[in-house]
């Protein structure tokens, strides 16, 4: 159902995080209508495995407030894996040699908002440095068991709602739980 | 976790559907950062009950393509119930004397996108006119049984994903199904 923003769309506003595009589209009566869509900078999100635990951090950001979240950030280049590695190291001080692209999610609440969030799994993470926060984040690294991780699905402070349906299914269905465990721990 | 766009935020772009705001926020190191958020025009969506059926229409829009959707539109005024009544009449030719505001959803994929979608239930709908489509929509009114309605939860063409978790729960849990049936049919 959803398509990409057409190539001939005009960039009518360039913001710090959001670009707005407009273009003409032929309507059903043959007239032209102005269509508008927003592209938000792509994101990366990391499911970081440390031993038999998964990192779900206690975070705080100006304006947003406190929340529970996976290591994440903006995708700044063409190579989202590089962005994920950089974010994990900067935010948490952890690195991994076993990365896998898991899936890329799109928002579904609007057919006119474009934002790709690239989810990665980083297994066997180890700490090699202290976190270096930028001025817009505070974070405490918290390692949680797999059961604690899947129980996040109905926690209103858990921010990664793209994962919630999967975590919910794993909470109620033993075979889906095993499938998710194998996916994450390899 | 989410807040409103601050009152002192500056409107930096006004589009046909999306307004972009920017404002200064104090960062954790005392410096100021520029924050940016998008407000999309509010929407109204109607669960329209006709006899023992629920309206889930076959629709088509330029750019968006074909989809299955509830009667819906933009909230143009302060009174979203009036907007809902207007959209139902214009799109489908149906009216109701038994309206209830059900809930208002916010998108959860971004803490910086503001869009309120007001869901209404309209019971005992009756047809009083022919639909009057604007040039940007084509629609066939389709009445579906309650069982067909809840089975929409995993239909990729069904657009009202705010409802999907409720429909999914009703598909697997008899007491939730009865609760939803009572809510919709009154």
Short mmCIF file of C-alpha atoms in Angstrom, two decimals:
data_model
loop_
_atom_site.label_atom_id
_atom_site.label_comp_id
_atom_site.label_asym_id
_atom_site.label_seq_id
_atom_site.Cartn_x
_atom_site.Cartn_y
_atom_site.Cartn_z
CA UNK A 1 0.00 0.00 0.00
CA UNK A 2 2.70 2.51 0.92
CA UNK A 3 5.08 3.83 -1.68
CA UNK A 4 8.19 5.92 -1.62
CA UNK A 5 8.14 9.68 -1.89
CA UNK A 6 8.21 10.28 -5.67
CA UNK A 7 11.57 11.25 -7.15
CA UNK A 8 10.16 14.47 -8.58
CA UNK A 9 8.85 15.63 -5.18
CA UNK A 10 10.17 19.03 -4.15
CA UNK A 11 11.93 19.53 -0.82
CA UNK A 12 9.90 22.40 0.65
CA UNK A 13 11.38 22.37 4.17
CA UNK A 14 14.65 20.99 5.53
CA UNK A 15 14.72 20.73 9.32
CA UNK A 16 17.14 19.30 11.86
CA UNK A 17 15.33 15.93 11.85
CA UNK A 18 12.46 16.21 9.43
CA UNK A 19 12.36 17.07 5.73
CA UNK A 20 9.02 17.95 4.12
CA UNK A 21 8.31 17.14 0.48
CA UNK A 22 5.44 18.20 -1.79
CA UNK A 23 4.47 17.02 -5.24
CA UNK A 24 1.55 17.02 -7.65
CA UNK A 25 -0.54 13.90 -7.95
CA UNK A 26 -3.28 13.28 -10.51
CA UNK A 27 -6.65 13.04 -8.84
CA UNK A 28 -9.52 10.76 -9.91
CA UNK A 29 -11.27 13.58 -11.78
CA UNK A 30 -8.15 14.49 -13.75
CA UNK A 31 -7.29 17.56 -11.69
CA UNK A 32 -3.98 17.85 -9.84
CA UNK A 33 -3.67 17.79 -6.06
CA UNK A 34 -0.71 18.81 -3.89
CA UNK A 35 0.52 15.89 -1.79
CA UNK A 36 2.79 16.27 1.19
CA UNK A 37 5.00 13.81 3.06
CA UNK A 38 7.58 14.00 5.84
CA UNK A 39 10.85 12.10 5.86
CA UNK A 40 12.45 11.76 9.27
CA UNK A 41 16.13 10.81 9.53
CA UNK A 42 16.56 7.03 9.61
CA UNK A 43 17.32 5.38 12.94
CA UNK A 44 19.33 2.42 14.21
CA UNK A 45 18.37 0.31 17.25
CA UNK A 46 20.47 -2.44 18.79
CA UNK A 47 19.49 -5.57 20.71
CA UNK A 48 22.80 -6.00 22.56
CA UNK A 49 23.47 -9.41 24.11
CA UNK A 50 25.92 -9.50 27.03
CA UNK A 51 26.46 -13.07 28.29
CA UNK A 52 22.93 -14.40 28.86
CA UNK A 53 21.46 -10.92 29.33
CA UNK A 54 20.00 -8.25 27.06
CA UNK A 55 20.69 -4.54 27.44
CA UNK A 56 17.57 -2.43 28.14
CA UNK A 57 18.80 0.86 29.52
CA UNK A 58 17.30 3.46 31.81
CA UNK A 59 17.48 6.64 29.80
CA UNK A 60 16.58 10.28 30.00
CA UNK A 61 16.46 12.94 27.31
CA UNK A 62 15.50 16.60 27.44
CA UNK A 63 11.83 17.10 26.41
CA UNK A 64 11.24 13.33 26.15
CA UNK A 65 11.86 12.58 29.84
CA UNK A 66 12.69 9.14 31.29
CA UNK A 67 12.15 5.88 29.45
CA UNK A 68 13.47 2.35 29.03
CA UNK A 69 15.18 1.84 25.72
CA UNK A 70 17.56 -0.16 23.63
CA UNK A 71 20.78 1.50 22.47
CA UNK A 72 19.75 3.62 19.48
CA UNK A 73 20.51 6.68 17.48
CA UNK A 74 20.22 8.39 14.15
CA UNK A 75 21.54 6.81 11.00
CA UNK A 76 23.91 9.44 9.70
CA UNK A 77 25.43 7.68 6.73
CA UNK A 78 24.60 5.19 4.03
CA UNK A 79 25.88 2.27 6.10
CA UNK A 80 23.47 1.69 8.97
CA UNK A 81 25.60 -1.12 10.44
CA UNK A 82 28.43 1.37 10.93
CA UNK A 83 25.98 3.76 12.57
CA UNK A 84 24.78 0.98 14.89
CA UNK A 85 28.36 0.09 15.89
CA UNK A 86 29.16 3.73 16.59
CA UNK A 87 26.00 4.28 18.67
CA UNK A 88 26.54 1.15 20.75
CA UNK A 89 30.14 2.09 21.51
CA UNK A 90 29.42 5.75 22.26
CA UNK A 91 26.28 5.21 24.33
CA UNK A 92 27.38 2.14 26.27
CA UNK A 93 31.11 1.51 25.74
CA UNK A 94 30.35 -1.98 24.37
CA UNK A 95 31.50 -3.62 21.13
CA UNK A 96 30.61 -6.87 19.37
CA UNK A 97 32.15 -9.01 16.62
CA UNK A 98 28.83 -10.78 15.88
CA UNK A 99 26.38 -8.36 14.26
CA UNK A 100 23.23 -9.25 12.34
CA UNK A 101 20.70 -6.98 10.64
CA UNK A 102 17.38 -8.18 12.09
CA UNK A 103 14.69 -6.13 10.34
CA UNK A 104 13.84 -2.61 9.28
CA UNK A 105 10.56 -1.14 10.50
CA UNK A 106 8.43 1.60 9.05
CA UNK A 107 5.90 3.60 11.00
CA UNK A 108 2.36 2.54 10.21
CA UNK A 109 0.35 5.34 11.72
CA UNK A 110 0.68 7.55 8.68
CA UNK A 111 1.06 6.76 4.99
CA UNK A 112 2.81 10.09 4.64
CA UNK A 113 5.53 9.76 7.26
CA UNK A 114 8.69 8.03 6.10
CA UNK A 115 11.11 6.80 8.74
CA UNK A 116 13.12 3.60 8.56
CA UNK A 117 14.40 2.18 11.84
CA UNK A 118 17.07 -0.46 11.29
CA UNK A 119 17.17 -3.10 14.04
CA UNK A 120 20.39 -5.01 14.65
CA UNK A 121 21.34 -7.84 16.97
CA UNK A 122 24.84 -7.58 18.48
CA UNK A 123 25.86 -10.84 20.22
CA UNK A 124 28.67 -11.49 22.72
CA UNK A 125 29.06 -7.81 23.52
CA UNK A 126 31.97 -6.79 25.74
CA UNK A 127 32.77 -3.53 27.44
CA UNK A 128 35.88 -1.79 26.11
CA UNK A 129 35.35 1.85 27.08
CA UNK A 130 33.29 4.22 29.20
CA UNK A 131 30.14 5.62 27.56
CA UNK A 132 30.47 9.09 26.03
CA UNK A 133 27.10 10.76 26.23
CA UNK A 134 26.25 13.79 24.20
CA UNK A 135 24.56 16.70 25.97
CA UNK A 136 21.12 15.36 25.02
CA UNK A 137 21.20 12.01 26.82
CA UNK A 138 21.65 10.38 30.20
CA UNK A 139 21.77 6.65 30.44
CA UNK A 140 22.38 3.82 32.83
CA UNK A 141 23.28 0.50 31.19
CA UNK A 142 21.00 -2.20 32.61
CA UNK A 143 21.35 -5.89 31.72
CA UNK A 144 18.12 -7.88 31.90
CA UNK A 145 17.24 -11.53 31.60
CA UNK A 146 15.44 -12.78 28.51
CA UNK A 147 12.25 -13.15 30.58
CA UNK A 148 12.55 -9.56 31.79
CA UNK A 149 13.14 -8.45 28.21
CA UNK A 150 10.01 -10.08 26.81
CA UNK A 151 7.93 -8.79 29.74
CA UNK A 152 8.62 -5.24 28.46
CA UNK A 153 5.82 -5.58 25.89
CA UNK A 154 3.22 -3.98 28.14
CA UNK A 155 5.54 -1.62 30.01
CA UNK A 156 4.42 1.91 29.08
CA UNK A 157 7.97 3.22 29.69
CA UNK A 158 9.44 0.86 27.10
CA UNK A 159 10.03 2.87 24.00
CA UNK A 160 10.72 0.30 21.28
CA UNK A 161 7.12 -0.40 20.37
CA UNK A 162 8.17 -1.95 17.04
CA UNK A 163 9.25 -4.94 19.16
CA UNK A 164 6.18 -5.09 21.41
CA UNK A 165 4.05 -7.44 19.27
CA UNK A 166 6.94 -9.93 19.08
CA UNK A 167 7.60 -9.70 22.81
CA UNK A 168 3.90 -10.10 23.56
CA UNK A 169 3.66 -13.18 21.35
CA UNK A 170 6.74 -14.65 23.08
CA UNK A 171 5.11 -14.02 26.48
CA UNK A 172 2.12 -16.18 25.65
CA UNK A 173 3.42 -18.78 23.22
CA UNK A 174 6.27 -21.11 24.23
CA UNK A 175 7.31 -21.93 20.68
CA UNK A 176 7.47 -18.25 19.71
CA UNK A 177 9.48 -17.60 22.87
CA UNK A 178 12.03 -20.24 21.85
CA UNK A 179 12.15 -18.89 18.32
CA UNK A 180 12.86 -15.37 19.62
CA UNK A 181 15.47 -16.68 22.05
CA UNK A 182 17.28 -18.52 19.25
CA UNK A 183 17.13 -15.45 17.02
CA UNK A 184 18.62 -13.15 19.63
CA UNK A 185 21.19 -15.45 21.26
CA UNK A 186 22.09 -17.24 18.02
CA UNK B 1 6.68 10.05 28.51
CA UNK B 2 5.47 12.19 25.64
CA UNK B 3 4.63 15.81 26.15
CA UNK B 4 3.00 18.47 24.09
CA UNK B 5 4.94 20.77 21.80
CA UNK B 6 5.94 23.67 24.09
CA UNK B 7 3.85 26.83 23.82
CA UNK B 8 6.91 28.93 22.98
CA UNK B 9 7.88 26.68 20.04
CA UNK B 10 8.21 28.54 16.76
CA UNK B 11 6.27 27.46 13.69
CA UNK B 12 9.08 27.12 11.13
CA UNK B 13 7.09 25.47 8.33
CA UNK B 14 3.36 25.35 7.59
CA UNK B 15 2.39 22.71 5.05
CA UNK B 16 -0.89 21.39 3.71
CA UNK B 17 -0.99 18.61 6.32
CA UNK B 18 2.10 18.98 8.46
CA UNK B 19 3.37 21.90 10.53
CA UNK B 20 6.97 21.86 11.79
CA UNK B 21 7.92 23.49 15.09
CA UNK B 22 11.34 24.21 16.58
CA UNK B 23 12.31 25.38 20.04
CA UNK B 24 15.27 25.57 22.40
CA UNK B 25 15.59 22.98 25.12
CA UNK B 26 18.12 23.02 27.95
CA UNK B 27 20.54 20.13 27.61
CA UNK B 28 22.07 18.18 30.49
CA UNK B 29 25.32 20.16 30.31
CA UNK B 30 23.53 23.52 30.47
CA UNK B 31 23.86 24.28 26.77
CA UNK B 32 20.82 24.83 24.56
CA UNK B 33 19.76 22.44 21.82
CA UNK B 34 17.29 22.99 18.98
CA UNK B 35 14.41 20.52 19.16
CA UNK B 36 12.05 19.84 16.31
CA UNK B 37 8.60 18.28 16.15
CA UNK B 38 5.93 17.78 13.50
CA UNK B 39 2.21 18.28 14.07
CA UNK B 40 -0.01 16.59 11.54
CA UNK B 41 -3.65 17.66 11.25
CA UNK B 42 -5.87 15.68 13.62
CA UNK B 43 -8.00 12.90 12.18
CA UNK B 44 -11.40 11.33 12.86
CA UNK B 45 -12.24 7.66 12.28
CA UNK B 46 -15.68 6.10 12.61
CA UNK B 47 -16.76 2.57 13.52
CA UNK B 48 -20.16 2.69 11.80
CA UNK B 49 -22.72 0.06 12.84
CA UNK B 50 -25.45 -0.77 10.30
CA UNK B 51 -27.88 -3.37 11.68
CA UNK B 52 -25.64 -6.21 12.88
CA UNK B 53 -22.81 -5.25 10.51
CA UNK B 54 -19.80 -2.94 10.64
CA UNK B 55 -18.68 -0.77 7.75
CA UNK B 56 -15.16 -1.53 6.47
CA UNK B 57 -14.90 0.02 3.05
CA UNK B 58 -12.85 -0.76 -0.03
CA UNK B 59 -11.06 2.46 -0.75
CA UNK B 60 -8.58 3.95 -3.15
CA UNK B 61 -6.62 7.19 -2.97
CA UNK B 62 -4.06 8.72 -5.32
CA UNK B 63 -0.48 7.91 -4.18
CA UNK B 64 -1.77 5.66 -1.35
CA UNK B 65 -3.43 3.09 -3.61
CA UNK B 66 -6.09 0.58 -2.53
CA UNK B 67 -6.82 -0.31 1.08
CA UNK B 68 -9.56 -1.40 3.49
CA UNK B 69 -10.55 1.35 5.85
CA UNK B 70 -13.11 2.75 8.20
CA UNK B 71 -14.82 6.03 7.27
CA UNK B 72 -12.29 8.72 8.19
CA UNK B 73 -11.04 12.17 7.45
CA UNK B 74 -9.26 15.22 8.71
CA UNK B 75 -10.50 17.05 11.78
CA UNK B 76 -10.96 20.54 10.47
CA UNK B 77 -12.49 22.26 13.47
CA UNK B 78 -12.43 22.24 17.25
CA UNK B 79 -15.35 19.83 17.45
CA UNK B 80 -14.17 16.42 16.26
CA UNK B 81 -17.65 14.88 16.66
CA UNK B 82 -18.97 17.35 14.07
CA UNK B 83 -16.07 16.41 11.79
CA UNK B 84 -16.88 12.72 12.23
CA UNK B 85 -20.58 13.27 11.39
CA UNK B 86 -19.63 15.27 8.29
CA UNK B 87 -17.12 12.66 7.06
CA UNK B 88 -19.53 9.76 7.57
CA UNK B 89 -22.30 11.54 5.66
CA UNK B 90 -20.06 12.77 2.83
CA UNK B 91 -18.09 9.54 2.33
CA UNK B 92 -20.91 7.05 2.79
CA UNK B 93 -24.27 8.86 2.84
CA UNK B 94 -25.03 7.41 6.29
CA UNK B 95 -26.11 9.21 9.49
CA UNK B 96 -26.55 8.11 13.10
CA UNK B 97 -28.31 9.46 16.19
CA UNK B 98 -26.20 7.35 18.57
CA UNK B 99 -22.62 8.62 18.62
CA UNK B 100 -19.95 7.85 21.22
CA UNK B 101 -16.36 9.04 21.44
CA UNK B 102 -14.43 5.79 21.85
CA UNK B 103 -10.76 6.82 22.27
CA UNK B 104 -8.11 9.11 20.86
CA UNK B 105 -4.89 7.53 19.67
CA UNK B 106 -1.45 9.02 19.31
CA UNK B 107 1.25 7.61 17.07
CA UNK B 108 3.91 5.83 19.08
CA UNK B 109 6.66 5.44 16.55
CA UNK B 110 8.07 8.88 17.20
CA UNK B 111 8.13 11.08 20.27
CA UNK B 112 8.33 14.05 17.94
CA UNK B 113 5.31 13.44 15.73
CA UNK B 114 2.03 14.76 17.05
CA UNK B 115 -1.16 13.48 15.49
CA UNK B 116 -4.37 12.76 17.36
CA UNK B 117 -6.81 10.39 15.71
CA UNK B 118 -10.26 10.56 17.33
CA UNK B 119 -12.19 7.28 17.11
CA UNK B 120 -15.98 7.36 17.29
CA UNK B 121 -18.66 4.66 17.34
CA UNK B 122 -21.82 5.50 15.37
CA UNK B 123 -24.61 2.98 16.09
CA UNK B 124 -27.82 2.30 14.16
CA UNK B 125 -26.56 4.07 11.05
CA UNK B 126 -29.01 4.55 8.21
CA UNK B 127 -28.46 5.69 4.66
CA UNK B 128 -30.01 9.05 3.82
CA UNK B 129 -28.02 10.21 0.78
CA UNK B 130 -25.55 9.17 -1.88
CA UNK B 131 -21.84 9.52 -1.03
CA UNK B 132 -20.13 12.66 -2.32
CA UNK B 133 -16.49 11.84 -2.91
CA UNK B 134 -13.87 14.49 -3.32
CA UNK B 135 -11.42 14.14 -6.20
CA UNK B 136 -8.93 12.32 -3.93
CA UNK B 137 -11.01 9.29 -2.96
CA UNK B 138 -12.90 6.35 -4.40
CA UNK B 139 -14.83 4.13 -2.09
CA UNK B 140 -17.23 1.22 -2.02
CA UNK B 141 -19.24 0.87 1.19
CA UNK B 142 -18.91 -2.71 2.43
CA UNK B 143 -20.79 -4.05 5.46
CA UNK B 144 -19.04 -6.86 7.30
CA UNK B 145 -20.01 -9.18 10.13
CA UNK B 146 -18.41 -8.69 13.54
CA UNK B 147 -16.31 -11.83 12.96
CA UNK B 148 -15.09 -10.46 9.63
CA UNK B 149 -14.32 -7.15 11.34
CA UNK B 150 -12.13 -8.66 14.07
CA UNK B 151 -10.36 -10.88 11.52
CA UNK B 152 -8.97 -7.69 9.95
CA UNK B 153 -6.22 -7.53 12.58
CA UNK B 154 -3.70 -9.38 10.41
CA UNK B 155 -4.92 -8.16 7.03
CA UNK B 156 -2.09 -6.07 5.57
CA UNK B 157 -4.58 -4.02 3.54
CA UNK B 158 -6.45 -2.92 6.69
CA UNK B 159 -5.34 0.56 7.43
CA UNK B 160 -6.56 1.26 10.97
CA UNK B 161 -3.65 -0.26 12.81
CA UNK B 162 -4.62 1.55 16.01
CA UNK B 163 -7.42 -1.02 16.27
CA UNK B 164 -5.35 -4.09 15.38
CA UNK B 165 -4.22 -5.05 18.92
CA UNK B 166 -7.84 -4.92 20.12
CA UNK B 167 -9.07 -6.97 17.16
CA UNK B 168 -6.26 -9.47 17.62
CA UNK B 169 -7.10 -9.88 21.33
CA UNK B 170 -10.78 -10.38 20.45
CA UNK B 171 -9.79 -13.04 17.92
CA UNK B 172 -8.11 -15.18 20.55
CA UNK B 173 -9.98 -14.41 23.78
CA UNK B 174 -13.74 -15.03 24.01
CA UNK B 175 -14.28 -12.62 26.91
CA UNK B 176 -12.43 -9.82 25.11
CA UNK B 177 -14.50 -10.57 22.02
CA UNK B 178 -17.73 -10.16 24.00
CA UNK B 179 -16.42 -6.97 25.60
CA UNK B 180 -15.61 -5.50 22.19
CA UNK B 181 -18.97 -6.60 20.77
CA UNK B 182 -20.83 -4.90 23.65
CA UNK B 183 -18.74 -1.76 23.23
CA UNK B 184 -19.45 -1.46 19.52
CA UNK B 185 -23.06 -2.61 19.37
CA UNK B 186 -24.03 -1.02 22.71
#
